[in-house]
XYZ file of N, CA and C in Angstrom:
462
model
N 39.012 -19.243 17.132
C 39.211 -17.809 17.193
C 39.129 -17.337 18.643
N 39.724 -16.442 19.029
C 40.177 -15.507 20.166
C 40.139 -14.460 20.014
N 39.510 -13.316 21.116
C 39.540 -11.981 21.321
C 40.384 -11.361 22.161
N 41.010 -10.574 21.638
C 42.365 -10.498 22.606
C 41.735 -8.293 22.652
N 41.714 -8.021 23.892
C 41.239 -6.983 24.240
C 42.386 -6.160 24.126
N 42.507 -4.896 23.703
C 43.884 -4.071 23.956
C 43.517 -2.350 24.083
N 43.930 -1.269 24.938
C 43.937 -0.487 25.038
C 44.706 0.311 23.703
N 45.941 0.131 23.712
C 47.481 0.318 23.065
C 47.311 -0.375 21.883
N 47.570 -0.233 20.489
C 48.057 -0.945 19.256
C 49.091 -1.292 19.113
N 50.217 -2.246 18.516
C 51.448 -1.928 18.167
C 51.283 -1.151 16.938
N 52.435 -1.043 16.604
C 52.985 -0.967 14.911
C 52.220 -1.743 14.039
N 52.806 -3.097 14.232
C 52.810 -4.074 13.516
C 51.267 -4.319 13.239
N 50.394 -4.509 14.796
C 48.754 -4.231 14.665
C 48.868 -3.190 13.302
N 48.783 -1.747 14.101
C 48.085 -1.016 13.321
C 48.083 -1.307 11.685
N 49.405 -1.200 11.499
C 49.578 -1.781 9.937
C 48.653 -3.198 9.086
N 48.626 -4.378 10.316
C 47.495 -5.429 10.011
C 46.180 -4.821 9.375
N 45.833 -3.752 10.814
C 44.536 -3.380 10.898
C 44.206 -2.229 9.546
N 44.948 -1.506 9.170
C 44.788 -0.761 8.165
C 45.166 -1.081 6.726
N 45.530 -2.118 6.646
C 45.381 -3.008 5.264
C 43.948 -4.072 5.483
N 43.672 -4.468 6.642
C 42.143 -5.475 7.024
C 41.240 -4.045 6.454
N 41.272 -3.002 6.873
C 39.906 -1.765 6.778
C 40.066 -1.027 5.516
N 41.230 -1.355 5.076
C 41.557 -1.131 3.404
C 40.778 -2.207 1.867
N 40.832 -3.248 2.570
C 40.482 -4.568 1.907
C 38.962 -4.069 2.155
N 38.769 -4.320 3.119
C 37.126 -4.771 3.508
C 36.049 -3.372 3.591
N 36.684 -2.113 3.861
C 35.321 -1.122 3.541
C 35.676 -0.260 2.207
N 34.292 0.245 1.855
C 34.571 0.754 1.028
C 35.774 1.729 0.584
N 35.738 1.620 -0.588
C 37.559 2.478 -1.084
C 37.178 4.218 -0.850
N 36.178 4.500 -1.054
C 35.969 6.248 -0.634
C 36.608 6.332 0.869
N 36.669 4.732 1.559
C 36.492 5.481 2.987
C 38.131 5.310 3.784
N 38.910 4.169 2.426
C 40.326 3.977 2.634
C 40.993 4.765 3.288
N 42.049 4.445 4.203
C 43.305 5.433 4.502
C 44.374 5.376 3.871
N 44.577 5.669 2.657
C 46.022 6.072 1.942
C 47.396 5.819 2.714
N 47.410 6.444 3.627
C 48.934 6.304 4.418
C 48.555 5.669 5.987
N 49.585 5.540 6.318
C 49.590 5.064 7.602
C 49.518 5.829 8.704
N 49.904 7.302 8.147
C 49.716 9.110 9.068
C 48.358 9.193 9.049
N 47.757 8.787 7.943
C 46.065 9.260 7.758
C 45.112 8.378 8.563
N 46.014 6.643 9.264
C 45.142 6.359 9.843
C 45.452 6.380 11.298
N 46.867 6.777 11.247
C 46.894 7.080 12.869
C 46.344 8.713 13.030
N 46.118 9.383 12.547
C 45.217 10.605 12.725
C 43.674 10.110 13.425
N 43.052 9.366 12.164
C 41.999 8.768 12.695
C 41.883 7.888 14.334
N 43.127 7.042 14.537
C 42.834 6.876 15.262
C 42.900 7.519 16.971
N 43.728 8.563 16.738
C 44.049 9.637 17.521
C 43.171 10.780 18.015
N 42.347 10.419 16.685
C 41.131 11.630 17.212
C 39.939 10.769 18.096
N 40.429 9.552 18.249
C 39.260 8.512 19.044
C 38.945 8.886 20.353
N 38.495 9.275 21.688
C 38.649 8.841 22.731
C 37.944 7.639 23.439
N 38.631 7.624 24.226
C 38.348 6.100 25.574
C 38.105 4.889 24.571
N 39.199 4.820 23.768
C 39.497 3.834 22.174
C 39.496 2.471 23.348
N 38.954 1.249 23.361
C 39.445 0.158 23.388
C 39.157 -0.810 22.262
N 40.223 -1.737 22.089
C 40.074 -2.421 20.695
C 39.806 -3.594 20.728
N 39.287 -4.779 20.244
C 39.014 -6.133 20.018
C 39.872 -6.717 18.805
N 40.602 -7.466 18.951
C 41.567 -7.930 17.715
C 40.732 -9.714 17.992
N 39.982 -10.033 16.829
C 39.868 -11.089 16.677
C 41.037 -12.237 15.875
N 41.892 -13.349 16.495
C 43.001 -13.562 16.062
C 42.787 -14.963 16.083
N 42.922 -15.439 15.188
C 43.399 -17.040 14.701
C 44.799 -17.740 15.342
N 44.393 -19.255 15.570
C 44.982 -20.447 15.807
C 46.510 -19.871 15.691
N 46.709 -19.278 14.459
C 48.164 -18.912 13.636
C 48.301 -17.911 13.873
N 47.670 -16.920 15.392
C 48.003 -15.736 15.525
C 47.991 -14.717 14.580
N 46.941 -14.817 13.131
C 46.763 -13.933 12.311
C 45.375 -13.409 12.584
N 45.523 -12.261 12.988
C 44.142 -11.142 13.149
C 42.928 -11.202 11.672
N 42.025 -11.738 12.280
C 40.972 -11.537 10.936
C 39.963 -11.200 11.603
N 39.946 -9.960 12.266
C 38.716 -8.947 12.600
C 39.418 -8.403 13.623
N 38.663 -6.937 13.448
C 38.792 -5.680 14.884
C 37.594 -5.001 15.040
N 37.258 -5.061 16.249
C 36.249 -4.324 16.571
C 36.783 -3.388 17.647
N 36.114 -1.830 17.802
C 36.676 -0.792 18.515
C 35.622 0.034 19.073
N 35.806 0.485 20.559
C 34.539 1.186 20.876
C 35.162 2.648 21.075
N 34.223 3.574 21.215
C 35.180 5.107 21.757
C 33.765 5.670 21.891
N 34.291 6.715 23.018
C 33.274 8.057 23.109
C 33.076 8.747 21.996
N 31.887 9.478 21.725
C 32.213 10.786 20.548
C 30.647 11.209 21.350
N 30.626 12.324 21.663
C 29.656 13.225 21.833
C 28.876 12.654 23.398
N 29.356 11.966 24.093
C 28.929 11.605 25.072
C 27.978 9.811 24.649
N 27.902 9.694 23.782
C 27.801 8.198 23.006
C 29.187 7.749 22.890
N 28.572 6.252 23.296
C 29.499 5.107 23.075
C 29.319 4.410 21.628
N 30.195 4.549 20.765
C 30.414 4.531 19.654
C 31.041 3.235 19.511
N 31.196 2.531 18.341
C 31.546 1.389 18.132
C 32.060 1.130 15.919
N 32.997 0.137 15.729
C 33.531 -0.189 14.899
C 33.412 -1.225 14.414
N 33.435 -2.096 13.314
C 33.680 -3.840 13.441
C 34.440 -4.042 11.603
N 35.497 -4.493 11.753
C 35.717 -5.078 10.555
C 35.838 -6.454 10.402
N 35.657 -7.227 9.443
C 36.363 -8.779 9.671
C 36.765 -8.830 8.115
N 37.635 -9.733 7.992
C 38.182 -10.306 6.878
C 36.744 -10.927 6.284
N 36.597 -10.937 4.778
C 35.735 -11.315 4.370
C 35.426 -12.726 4.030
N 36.788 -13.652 4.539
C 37.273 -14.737 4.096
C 36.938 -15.494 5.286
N 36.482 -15.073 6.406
C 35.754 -15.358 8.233
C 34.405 -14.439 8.103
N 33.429 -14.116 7.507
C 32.302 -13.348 7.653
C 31.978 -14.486 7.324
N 30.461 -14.299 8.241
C 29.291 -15.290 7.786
C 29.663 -16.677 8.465
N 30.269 -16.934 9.940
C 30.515 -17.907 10.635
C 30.406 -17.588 12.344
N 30.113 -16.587 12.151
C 29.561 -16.499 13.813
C 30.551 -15.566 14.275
N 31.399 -15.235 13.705
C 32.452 -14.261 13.912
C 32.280 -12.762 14.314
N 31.407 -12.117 13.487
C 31.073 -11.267 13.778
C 30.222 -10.959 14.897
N 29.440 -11.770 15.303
C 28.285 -11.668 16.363
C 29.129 -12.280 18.222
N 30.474 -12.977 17.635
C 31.133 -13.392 18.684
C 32.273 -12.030 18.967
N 32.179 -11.136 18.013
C 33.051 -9.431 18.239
C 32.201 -8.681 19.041
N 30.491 -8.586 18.114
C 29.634 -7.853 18.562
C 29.173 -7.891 20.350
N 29.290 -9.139 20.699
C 28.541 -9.932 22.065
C 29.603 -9.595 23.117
N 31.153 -9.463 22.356
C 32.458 -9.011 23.544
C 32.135 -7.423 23.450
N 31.299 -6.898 23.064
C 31.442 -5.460 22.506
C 30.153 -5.155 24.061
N 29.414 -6.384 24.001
C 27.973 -6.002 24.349
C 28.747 -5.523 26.144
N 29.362 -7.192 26.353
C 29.107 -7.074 28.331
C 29.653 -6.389 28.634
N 30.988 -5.223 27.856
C 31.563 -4.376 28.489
C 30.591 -2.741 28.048
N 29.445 -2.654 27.140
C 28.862 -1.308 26.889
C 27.586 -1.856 27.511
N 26.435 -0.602 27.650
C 25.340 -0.664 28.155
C 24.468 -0.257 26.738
N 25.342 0.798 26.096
C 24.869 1.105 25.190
C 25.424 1.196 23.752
N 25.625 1.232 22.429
C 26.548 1.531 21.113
C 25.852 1.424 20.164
N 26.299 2.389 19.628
C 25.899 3.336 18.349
C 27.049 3.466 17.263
N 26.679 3.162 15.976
C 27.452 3.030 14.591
C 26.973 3.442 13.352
N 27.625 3.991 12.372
C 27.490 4.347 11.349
C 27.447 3.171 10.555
N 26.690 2.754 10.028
C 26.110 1.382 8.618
C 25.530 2.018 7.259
N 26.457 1.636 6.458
C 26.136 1.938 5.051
C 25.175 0.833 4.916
N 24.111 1.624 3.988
C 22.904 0.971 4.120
C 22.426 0.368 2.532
N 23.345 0.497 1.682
C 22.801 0.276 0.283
C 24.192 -0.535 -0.153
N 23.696 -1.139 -1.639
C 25.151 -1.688 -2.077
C 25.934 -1.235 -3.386
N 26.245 -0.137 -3.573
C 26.635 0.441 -4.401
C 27.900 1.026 -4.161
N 28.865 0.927 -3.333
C 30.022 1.349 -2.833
C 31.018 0.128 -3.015
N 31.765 0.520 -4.072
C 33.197 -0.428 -4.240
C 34.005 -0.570 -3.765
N 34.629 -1.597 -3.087
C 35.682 -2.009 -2.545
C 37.268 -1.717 -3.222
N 37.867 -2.056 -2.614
C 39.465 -1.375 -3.655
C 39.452 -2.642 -4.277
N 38.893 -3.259 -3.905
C 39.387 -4.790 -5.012
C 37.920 -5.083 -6.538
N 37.261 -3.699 -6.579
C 36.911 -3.272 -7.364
C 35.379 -4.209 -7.255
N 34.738 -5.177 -6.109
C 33.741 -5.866 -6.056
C 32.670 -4.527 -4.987
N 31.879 -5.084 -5.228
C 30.695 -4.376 -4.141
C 30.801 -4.636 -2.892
N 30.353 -3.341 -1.901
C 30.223 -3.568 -0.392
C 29.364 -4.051 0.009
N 29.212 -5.094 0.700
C 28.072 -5.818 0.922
C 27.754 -5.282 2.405
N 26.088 -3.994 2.216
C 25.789 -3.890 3.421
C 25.325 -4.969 4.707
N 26.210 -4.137 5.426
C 26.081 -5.295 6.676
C 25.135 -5.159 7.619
N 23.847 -4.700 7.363
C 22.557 -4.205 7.767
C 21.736 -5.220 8.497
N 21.514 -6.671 7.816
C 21.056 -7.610 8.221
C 21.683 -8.214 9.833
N 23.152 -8.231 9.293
C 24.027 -8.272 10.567
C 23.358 -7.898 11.898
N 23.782 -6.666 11.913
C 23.198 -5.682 12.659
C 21.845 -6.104 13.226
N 20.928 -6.228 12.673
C 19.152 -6.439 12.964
C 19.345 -8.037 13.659
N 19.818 -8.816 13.151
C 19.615 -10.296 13.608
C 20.757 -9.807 15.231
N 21.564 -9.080 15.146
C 22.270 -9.021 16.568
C 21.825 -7.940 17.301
N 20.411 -7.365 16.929
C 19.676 -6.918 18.504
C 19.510 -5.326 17.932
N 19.770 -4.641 16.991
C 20.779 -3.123 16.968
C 19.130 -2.778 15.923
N 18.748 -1.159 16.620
C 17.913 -0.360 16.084
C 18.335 0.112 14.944
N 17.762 0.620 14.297
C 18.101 1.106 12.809
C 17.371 2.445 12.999
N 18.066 3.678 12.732
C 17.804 5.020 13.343
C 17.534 6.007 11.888
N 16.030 5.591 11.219
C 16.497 5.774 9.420
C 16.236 7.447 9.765
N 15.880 7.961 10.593
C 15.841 9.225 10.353
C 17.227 10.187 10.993
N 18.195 9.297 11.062
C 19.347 9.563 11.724
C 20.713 9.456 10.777
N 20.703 10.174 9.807
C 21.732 9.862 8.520
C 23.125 10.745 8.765
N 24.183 9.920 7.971
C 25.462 10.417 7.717
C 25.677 10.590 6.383
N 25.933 12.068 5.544
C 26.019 11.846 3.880
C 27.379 12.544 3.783
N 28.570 12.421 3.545
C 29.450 13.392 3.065
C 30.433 12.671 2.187
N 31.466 13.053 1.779
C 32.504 12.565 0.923
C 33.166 11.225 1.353
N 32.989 10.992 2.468
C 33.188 9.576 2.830
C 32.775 8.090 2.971
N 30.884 8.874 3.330
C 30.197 7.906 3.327
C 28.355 8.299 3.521
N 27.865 7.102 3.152
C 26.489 7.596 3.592
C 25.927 6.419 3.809
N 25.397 6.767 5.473
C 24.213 5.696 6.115
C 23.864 6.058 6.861
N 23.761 5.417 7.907
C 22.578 5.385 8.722
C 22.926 5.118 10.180
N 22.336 5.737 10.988
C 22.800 5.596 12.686
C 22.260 3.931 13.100
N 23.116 3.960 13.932
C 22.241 1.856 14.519
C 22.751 2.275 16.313
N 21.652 1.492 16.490
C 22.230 1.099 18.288
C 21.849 0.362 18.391
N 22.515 -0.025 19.805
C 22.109 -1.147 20.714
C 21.891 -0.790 21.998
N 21.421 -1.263 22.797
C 21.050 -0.523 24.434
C 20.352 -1.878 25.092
N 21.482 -2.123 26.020
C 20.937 -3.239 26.937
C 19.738 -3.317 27.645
């Protein structure tokens, strides 16, 4: 596996990437169309992206950082079919030497269904074994999602 850094998405990315974040987070938090996720990603600033990409040049993870509120904010999806091999913590660690600091929203329970109708498996543990505070008095609850703030700070 390879991390291929990109400012710019193509097409073809984005479309990868929004069927990968379709599959893998919960279905409340799906983007329906392809307008609904270039909205999302439009409202990002100082977006840079991590496309984790296979031997066969097939992307099975993205990780993404952006400003929001003067925090450096951060993303991570992976195919669930590459979780649990070092993959994620080899997204997280390219995430690290270019931030000082990042902060993320983590669903913290497992009760949120996937579109493929199985459970979301919180990725909480993740998180704790790769360095990241858990901020429980720091919550997100609305129609999309509900958890919990995390950082990291070098």
């Amino acid at each position: 596996m390879r991390i291929v850094e990109t400012e710019i998405l193509s097409d073809k990315e984005k479309e990868v990437l929004r069927e990968l974040w379709n599959e893998e987070y919960p279905s409340r938090l799906n983007c329906k169309t392809m307008a609904d996720f270039e909205l999302y990603l439009n409202g990002l600033s100082n977006t840079k992206h991590y496309l984790l990409i296979d031997d066969s040049e097939k992307i099975n993870g993205w990780a993404f950082t952006f400003l929001r509120e003067n925090e450096d904010w951060f993303a991570i999806i992976l195919d669930s079919q590459v979780q649990g091999k070092g993959n994620g913590s080899l997204l997280i660690n390219e995430l690290k030497k270019n931030n000082t600091s990042l902060n993320g929203w983590v669903i913290d329970h497992e009760n949120e269904v996937k579109q493929n109708e199985t459970f979301y498996k919180s990725p909480m543990p993740f998180y704790i074994k790769n360095g990241f505070t858990i901020l429980t008095e720091i919550r997100i609850e609305n129609e999309k999602m509900s958890g919990v703030k995390i950082n990291w700070t070098r």
